[in-house]
mmCIF file of C-alpha atoms in Angstrom:
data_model
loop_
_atom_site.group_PDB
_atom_site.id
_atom_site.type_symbol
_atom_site.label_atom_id
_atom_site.label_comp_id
_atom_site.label_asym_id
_atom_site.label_seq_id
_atom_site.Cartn_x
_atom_site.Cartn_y
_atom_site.Cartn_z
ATOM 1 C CA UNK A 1 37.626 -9.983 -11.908
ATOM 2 C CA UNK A 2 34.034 -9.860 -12.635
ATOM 3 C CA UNK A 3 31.053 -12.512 -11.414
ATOM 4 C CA UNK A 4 31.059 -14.950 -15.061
ATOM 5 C CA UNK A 5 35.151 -15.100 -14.215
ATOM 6 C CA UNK A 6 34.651 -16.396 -10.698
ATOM 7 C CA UNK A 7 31.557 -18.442 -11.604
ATOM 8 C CA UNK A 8 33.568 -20.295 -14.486
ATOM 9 C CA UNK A 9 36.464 -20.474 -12.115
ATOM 10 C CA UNK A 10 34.394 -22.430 -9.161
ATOM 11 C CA UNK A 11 33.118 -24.980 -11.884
ATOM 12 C CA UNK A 12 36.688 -25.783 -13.459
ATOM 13 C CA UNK A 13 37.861 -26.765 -9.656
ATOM 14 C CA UNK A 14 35.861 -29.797 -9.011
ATOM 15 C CA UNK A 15 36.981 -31.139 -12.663
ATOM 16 C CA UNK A 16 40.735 -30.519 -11.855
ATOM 17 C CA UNK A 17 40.324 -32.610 -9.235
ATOM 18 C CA UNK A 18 38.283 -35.195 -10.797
ATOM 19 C CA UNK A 19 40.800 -35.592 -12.954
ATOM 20 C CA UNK A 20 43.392 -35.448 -10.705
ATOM 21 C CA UNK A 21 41.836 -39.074 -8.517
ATOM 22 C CA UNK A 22 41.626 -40.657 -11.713
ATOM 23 C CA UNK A 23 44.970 -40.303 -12.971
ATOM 24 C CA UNK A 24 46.581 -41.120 -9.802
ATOM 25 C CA UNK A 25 47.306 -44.941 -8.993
ATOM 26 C CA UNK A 26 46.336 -46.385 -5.914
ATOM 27 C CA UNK A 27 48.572 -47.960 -3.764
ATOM 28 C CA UNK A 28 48.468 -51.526 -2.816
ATOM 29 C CA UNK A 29 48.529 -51.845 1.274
ATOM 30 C CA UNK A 30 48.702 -54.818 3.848
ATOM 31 C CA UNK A 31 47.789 -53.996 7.348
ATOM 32 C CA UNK A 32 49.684 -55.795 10.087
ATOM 33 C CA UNK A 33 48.652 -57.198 13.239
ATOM 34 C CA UNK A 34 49.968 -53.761 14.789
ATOM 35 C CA UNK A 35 47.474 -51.809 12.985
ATOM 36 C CA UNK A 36 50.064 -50.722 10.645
ATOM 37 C CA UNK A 37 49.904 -50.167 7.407
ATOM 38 C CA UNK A 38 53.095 -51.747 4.807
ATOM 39 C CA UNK A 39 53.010 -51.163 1.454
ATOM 40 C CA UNK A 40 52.614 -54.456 -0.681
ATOM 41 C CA UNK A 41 55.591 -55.827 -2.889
ATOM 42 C CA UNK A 42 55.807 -57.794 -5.509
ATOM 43 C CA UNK A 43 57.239 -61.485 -5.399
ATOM 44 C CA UNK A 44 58.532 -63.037 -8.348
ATOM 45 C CA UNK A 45 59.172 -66.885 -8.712
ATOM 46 C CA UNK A 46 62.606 -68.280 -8.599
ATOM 47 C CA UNK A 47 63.666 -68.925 -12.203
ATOM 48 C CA UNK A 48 64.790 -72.661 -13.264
ATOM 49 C CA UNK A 49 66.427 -74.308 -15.718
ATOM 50 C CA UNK A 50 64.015 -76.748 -17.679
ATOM 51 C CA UNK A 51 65.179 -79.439 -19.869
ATOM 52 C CA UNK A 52 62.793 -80.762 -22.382
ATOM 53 C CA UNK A 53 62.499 -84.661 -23.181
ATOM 54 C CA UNK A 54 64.045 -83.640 -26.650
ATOM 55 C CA UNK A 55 67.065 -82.041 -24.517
ATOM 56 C CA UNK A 56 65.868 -78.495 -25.694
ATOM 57 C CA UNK A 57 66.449 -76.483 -22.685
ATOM 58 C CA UNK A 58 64.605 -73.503 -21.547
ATOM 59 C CA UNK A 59 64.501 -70.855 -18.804
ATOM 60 C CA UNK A 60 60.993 -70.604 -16.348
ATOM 61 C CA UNK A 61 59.672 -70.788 -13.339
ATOM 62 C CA UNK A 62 58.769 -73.808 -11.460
ATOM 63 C CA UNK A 63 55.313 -73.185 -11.301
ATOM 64 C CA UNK A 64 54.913 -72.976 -15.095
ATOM 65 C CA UNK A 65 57.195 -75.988 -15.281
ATOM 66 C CA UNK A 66 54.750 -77.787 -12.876
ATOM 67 C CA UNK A 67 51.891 -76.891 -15.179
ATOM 68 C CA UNK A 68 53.779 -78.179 -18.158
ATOM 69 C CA UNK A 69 54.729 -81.562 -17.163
ATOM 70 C CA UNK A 70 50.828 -82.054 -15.664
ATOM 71 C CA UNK A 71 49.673 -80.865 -19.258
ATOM 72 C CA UNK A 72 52.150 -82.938 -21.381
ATOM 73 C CA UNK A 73 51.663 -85.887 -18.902
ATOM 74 C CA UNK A 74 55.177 -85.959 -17.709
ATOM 75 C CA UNK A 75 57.269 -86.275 -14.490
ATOM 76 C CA UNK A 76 59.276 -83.078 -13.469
ATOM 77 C CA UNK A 77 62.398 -84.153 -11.983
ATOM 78 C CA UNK A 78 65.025 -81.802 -10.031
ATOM 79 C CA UNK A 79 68.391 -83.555 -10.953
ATOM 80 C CA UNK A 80 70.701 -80.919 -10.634
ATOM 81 C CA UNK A 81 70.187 -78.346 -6.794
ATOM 82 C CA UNK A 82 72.481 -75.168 -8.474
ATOM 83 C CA UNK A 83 74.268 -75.145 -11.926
ATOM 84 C CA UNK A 84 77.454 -73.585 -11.286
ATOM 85 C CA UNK A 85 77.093 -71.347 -14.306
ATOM 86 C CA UNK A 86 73.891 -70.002 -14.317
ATOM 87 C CA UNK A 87 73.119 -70.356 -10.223
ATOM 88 C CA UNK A 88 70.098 -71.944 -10.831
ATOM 89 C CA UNK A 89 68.345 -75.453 -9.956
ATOM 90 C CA UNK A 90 67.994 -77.445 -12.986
ATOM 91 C CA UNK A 91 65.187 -79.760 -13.682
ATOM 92 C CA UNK A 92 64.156 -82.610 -16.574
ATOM 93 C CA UNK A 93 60.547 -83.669 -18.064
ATOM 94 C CA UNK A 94 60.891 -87.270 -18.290
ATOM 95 C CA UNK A 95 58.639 -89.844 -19.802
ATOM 96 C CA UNK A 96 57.100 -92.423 -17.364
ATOM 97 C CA UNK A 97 59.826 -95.126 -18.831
ATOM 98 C CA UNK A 98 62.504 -93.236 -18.324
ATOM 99 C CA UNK A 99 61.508 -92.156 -14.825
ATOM 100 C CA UNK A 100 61.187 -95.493 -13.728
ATOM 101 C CA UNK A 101 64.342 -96.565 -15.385
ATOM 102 C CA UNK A 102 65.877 -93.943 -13.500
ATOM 103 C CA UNK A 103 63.876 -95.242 -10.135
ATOM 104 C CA UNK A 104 64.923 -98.635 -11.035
ATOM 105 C CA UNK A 105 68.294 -97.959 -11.324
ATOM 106 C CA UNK A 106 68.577 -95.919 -7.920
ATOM 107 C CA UNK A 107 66.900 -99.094 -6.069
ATOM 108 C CA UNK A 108 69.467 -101.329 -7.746
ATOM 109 C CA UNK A 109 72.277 -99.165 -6.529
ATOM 110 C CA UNK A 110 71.028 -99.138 -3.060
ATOM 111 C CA UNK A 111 70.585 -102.360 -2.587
ATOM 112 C CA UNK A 112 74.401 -103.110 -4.162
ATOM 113 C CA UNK A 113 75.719 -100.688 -1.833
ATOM 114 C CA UNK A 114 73.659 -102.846 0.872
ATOM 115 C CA UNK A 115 75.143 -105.703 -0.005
ATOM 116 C CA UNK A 116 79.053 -104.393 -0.095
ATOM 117 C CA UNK A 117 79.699 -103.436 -3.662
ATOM 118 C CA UNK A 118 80.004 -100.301 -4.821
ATOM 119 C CA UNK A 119 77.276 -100.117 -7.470
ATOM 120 C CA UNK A 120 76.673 -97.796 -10.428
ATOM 121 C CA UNK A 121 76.500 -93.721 -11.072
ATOM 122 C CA UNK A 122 75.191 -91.851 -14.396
ATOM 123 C CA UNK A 123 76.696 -88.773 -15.152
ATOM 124 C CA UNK A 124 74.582 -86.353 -17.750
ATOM 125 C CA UNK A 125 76.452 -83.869 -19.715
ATOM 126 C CA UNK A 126 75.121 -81.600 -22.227
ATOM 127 C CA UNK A 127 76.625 -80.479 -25.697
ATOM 128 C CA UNK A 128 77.153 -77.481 -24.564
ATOM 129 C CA UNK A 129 78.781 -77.346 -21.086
ATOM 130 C CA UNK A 130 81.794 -74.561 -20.816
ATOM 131 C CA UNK A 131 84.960 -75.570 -20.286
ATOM 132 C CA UNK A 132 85.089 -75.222 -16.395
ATOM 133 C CA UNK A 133 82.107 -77.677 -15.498
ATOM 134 C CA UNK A 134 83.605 -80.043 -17.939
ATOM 135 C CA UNK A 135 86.594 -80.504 -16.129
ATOM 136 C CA UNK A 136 84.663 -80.197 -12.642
ATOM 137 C CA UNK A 137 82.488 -83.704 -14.326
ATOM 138 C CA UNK A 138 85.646 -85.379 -14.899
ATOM 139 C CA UNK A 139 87.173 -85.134 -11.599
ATOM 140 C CA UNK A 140 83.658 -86.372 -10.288
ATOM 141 C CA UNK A 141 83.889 -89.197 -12.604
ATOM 142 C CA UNK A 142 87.418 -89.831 -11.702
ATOM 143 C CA UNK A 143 86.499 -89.713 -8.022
ATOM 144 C CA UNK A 144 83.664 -92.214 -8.458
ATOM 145 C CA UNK A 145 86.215 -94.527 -10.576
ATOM 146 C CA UNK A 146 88.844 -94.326 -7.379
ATOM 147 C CA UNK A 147 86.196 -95.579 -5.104
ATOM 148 C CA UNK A 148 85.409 -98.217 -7.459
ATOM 149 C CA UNK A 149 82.118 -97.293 -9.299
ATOM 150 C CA UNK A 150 81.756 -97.808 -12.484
ATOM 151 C CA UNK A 151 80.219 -94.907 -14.170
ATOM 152 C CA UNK A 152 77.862 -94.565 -16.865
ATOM 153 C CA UNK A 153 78.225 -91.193 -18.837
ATOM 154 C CA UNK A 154 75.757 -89.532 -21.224
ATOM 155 C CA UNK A 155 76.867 -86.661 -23.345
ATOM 156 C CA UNK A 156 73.055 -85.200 -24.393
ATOM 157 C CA UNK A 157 73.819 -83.465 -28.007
ATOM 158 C CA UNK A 158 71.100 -80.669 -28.623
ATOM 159 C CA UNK A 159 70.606 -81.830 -32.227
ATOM 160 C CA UNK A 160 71.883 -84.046 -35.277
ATOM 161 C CA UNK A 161 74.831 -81.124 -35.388
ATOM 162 C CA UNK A 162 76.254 -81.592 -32.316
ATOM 163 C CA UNK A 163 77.921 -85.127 -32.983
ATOM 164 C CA UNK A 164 81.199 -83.060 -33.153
ATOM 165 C CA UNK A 165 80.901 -81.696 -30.045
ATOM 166 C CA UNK A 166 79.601 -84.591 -28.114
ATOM 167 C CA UNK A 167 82.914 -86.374 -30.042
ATOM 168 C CA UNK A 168 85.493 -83.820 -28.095
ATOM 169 C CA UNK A 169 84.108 -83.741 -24.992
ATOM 170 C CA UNK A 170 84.199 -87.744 -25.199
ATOM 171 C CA UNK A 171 88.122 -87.287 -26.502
ATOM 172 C CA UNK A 172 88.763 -85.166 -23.062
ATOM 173 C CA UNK A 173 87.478 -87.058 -20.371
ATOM 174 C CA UNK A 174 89.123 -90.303 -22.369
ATOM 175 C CA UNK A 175 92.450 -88.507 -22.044
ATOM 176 C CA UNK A 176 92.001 -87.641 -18.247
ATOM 177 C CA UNK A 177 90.297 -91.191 -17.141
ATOM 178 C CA UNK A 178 92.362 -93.777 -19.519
ATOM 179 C CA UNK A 179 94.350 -94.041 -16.618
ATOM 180 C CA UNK A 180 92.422 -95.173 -13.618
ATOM 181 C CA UNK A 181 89.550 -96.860 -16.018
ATOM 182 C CA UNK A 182 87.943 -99.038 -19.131
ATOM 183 C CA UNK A 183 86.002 -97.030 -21.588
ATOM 184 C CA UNK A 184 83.235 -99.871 -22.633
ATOM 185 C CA UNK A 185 80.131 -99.563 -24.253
ATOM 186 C CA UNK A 186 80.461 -96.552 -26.805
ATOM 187 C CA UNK A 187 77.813 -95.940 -28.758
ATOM 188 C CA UNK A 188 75.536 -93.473 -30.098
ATOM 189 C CA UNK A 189 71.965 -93.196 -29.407
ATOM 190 C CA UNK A 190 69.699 -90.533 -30.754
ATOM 191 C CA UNK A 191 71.885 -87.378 -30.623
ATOM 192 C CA UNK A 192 72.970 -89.322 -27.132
ATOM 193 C CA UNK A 193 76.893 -90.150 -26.526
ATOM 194 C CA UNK A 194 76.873 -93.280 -24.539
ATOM 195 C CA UNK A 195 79.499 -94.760 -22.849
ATOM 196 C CA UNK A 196 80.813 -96.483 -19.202
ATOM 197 C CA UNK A 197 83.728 -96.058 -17.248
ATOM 198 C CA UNK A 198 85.141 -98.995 -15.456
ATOM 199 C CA UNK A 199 87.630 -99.331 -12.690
ATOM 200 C CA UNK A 200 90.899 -101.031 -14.043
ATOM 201 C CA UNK A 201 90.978 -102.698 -10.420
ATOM 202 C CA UNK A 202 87.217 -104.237 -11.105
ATOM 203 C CA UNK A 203 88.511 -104.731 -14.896
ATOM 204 C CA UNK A 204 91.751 -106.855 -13.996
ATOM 205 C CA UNK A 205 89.858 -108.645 -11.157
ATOM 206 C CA UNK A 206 87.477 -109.743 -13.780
ATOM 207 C CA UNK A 207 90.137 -110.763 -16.252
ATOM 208 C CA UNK A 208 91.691 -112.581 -13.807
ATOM 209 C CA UNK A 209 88.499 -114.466 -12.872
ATOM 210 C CA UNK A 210 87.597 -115.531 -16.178
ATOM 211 C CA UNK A 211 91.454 -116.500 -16.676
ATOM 212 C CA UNK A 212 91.441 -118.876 -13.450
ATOM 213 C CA UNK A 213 87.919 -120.629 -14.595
ATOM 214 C CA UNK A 214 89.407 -121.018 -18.205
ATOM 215 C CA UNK A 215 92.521 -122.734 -16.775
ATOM 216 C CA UNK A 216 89.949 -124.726 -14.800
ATOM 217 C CA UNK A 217 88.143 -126.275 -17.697
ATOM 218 C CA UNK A 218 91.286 -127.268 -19.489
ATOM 219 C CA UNK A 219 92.660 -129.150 -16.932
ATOM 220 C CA UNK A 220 88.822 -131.016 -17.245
ATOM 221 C CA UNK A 221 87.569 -133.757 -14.401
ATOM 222 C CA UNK A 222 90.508 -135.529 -12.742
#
């Protein structure tokens, strides 16, 4: 090997190893209070399920959910802690009515429940709940209507299409709660199933009241 071969060989060095720092990555390091030196990992948020004031749901993070509703000037609400299906905590963007509705409704039951009665419950159900947490609603609702409750249900349809779904899922949890309650109040609002369930105990006592004061008014003043 003569002199220009070891001459051009010195120079190519350096750049090998020029290029050689640049390509590499560096690596991300966190030093402890030992003086040690852990290599830094990545955290990822915990994934939520969001449901839109439409009923549109979506899958995100609650940080990005927290931007939303402060963007859209709504109220993020966690109203369900784990799905059963999907194993995550479901929230709900809800207009300022509807979140004090919701408040107002919660103070009302509180302060029946203070007062000896048993009070209210609302039960939300999407279009498009499987088969198993169906069945796992209705023997909440039917536990509710045994301790004397009388439940409201909403069956949220995702659009103007789902009226035939929202329609069966009514048609099962009739067939399972006919027996210990009083479907009252059906009606459709928006793509919304409405109904309430009412204790037959509550219902007879009822009839029974309004049968007694009836009597009483016949009779008329002595």
């Amino acid at each position: 090997m003569n002199y220009c071969n070891l001459t051009r060989l010195a120079l190519s060095v350096p750049r090998l190893l020029d290029f050689r720092t640049v390509a590499s990555k560096p690596v991300k390091t966190v030093i402890t209070a030992e003086g040690k030196d852990v290599t830094k990992k990545k955290t990822f948020e915990n994934r939520i399920t969001l449901i839109s004031p439409d009923n549109s749901i979506s899958i995100t993070d609650l940080k990005n959910a927290q931007s939303l509703s402060i963007r859209r000037e709504l109220k993020l609400v966690k109203i369900q802690d784990v799905d059963s299906k999907t194993r995550r905590p479901v929230y709900k963007l809800m207009t300022n009515a509807e979140y004090h509705a919701e408040e107002l409704a919660k103070r009302k039951e509180k302060q029946a429940e203070r007062q000896g009665n048993k009070g209210e419950k609302l039960l939300t159900l999407s279009s498009r709940i499987g088969e198993h947490d169906l069945m796992t609603g209705v023997k909440k609702m039917m536990k509710l209507v045994e301790k004397q409750y009388e439940v409201k249900v909403i069956i949220a349809g995702e659009d103007s299409a789902a009226a035939q779904k929202t329609e069966k899922i009514y048609s099962v949890i009739e067939n399972h709660v006919k027996s210990i309650s009083k479907i009252a109040q059906k009606r459709m609002k928006g793509n919304n199933l409405r109904f309430q369930l009412l204790p037959l105990r509550q219902n007879s006592t009822q009839e029974e009241n309004s049968g007694s004061n009836q009597s009483n008014n016949e009779k008329g003043p002595l």
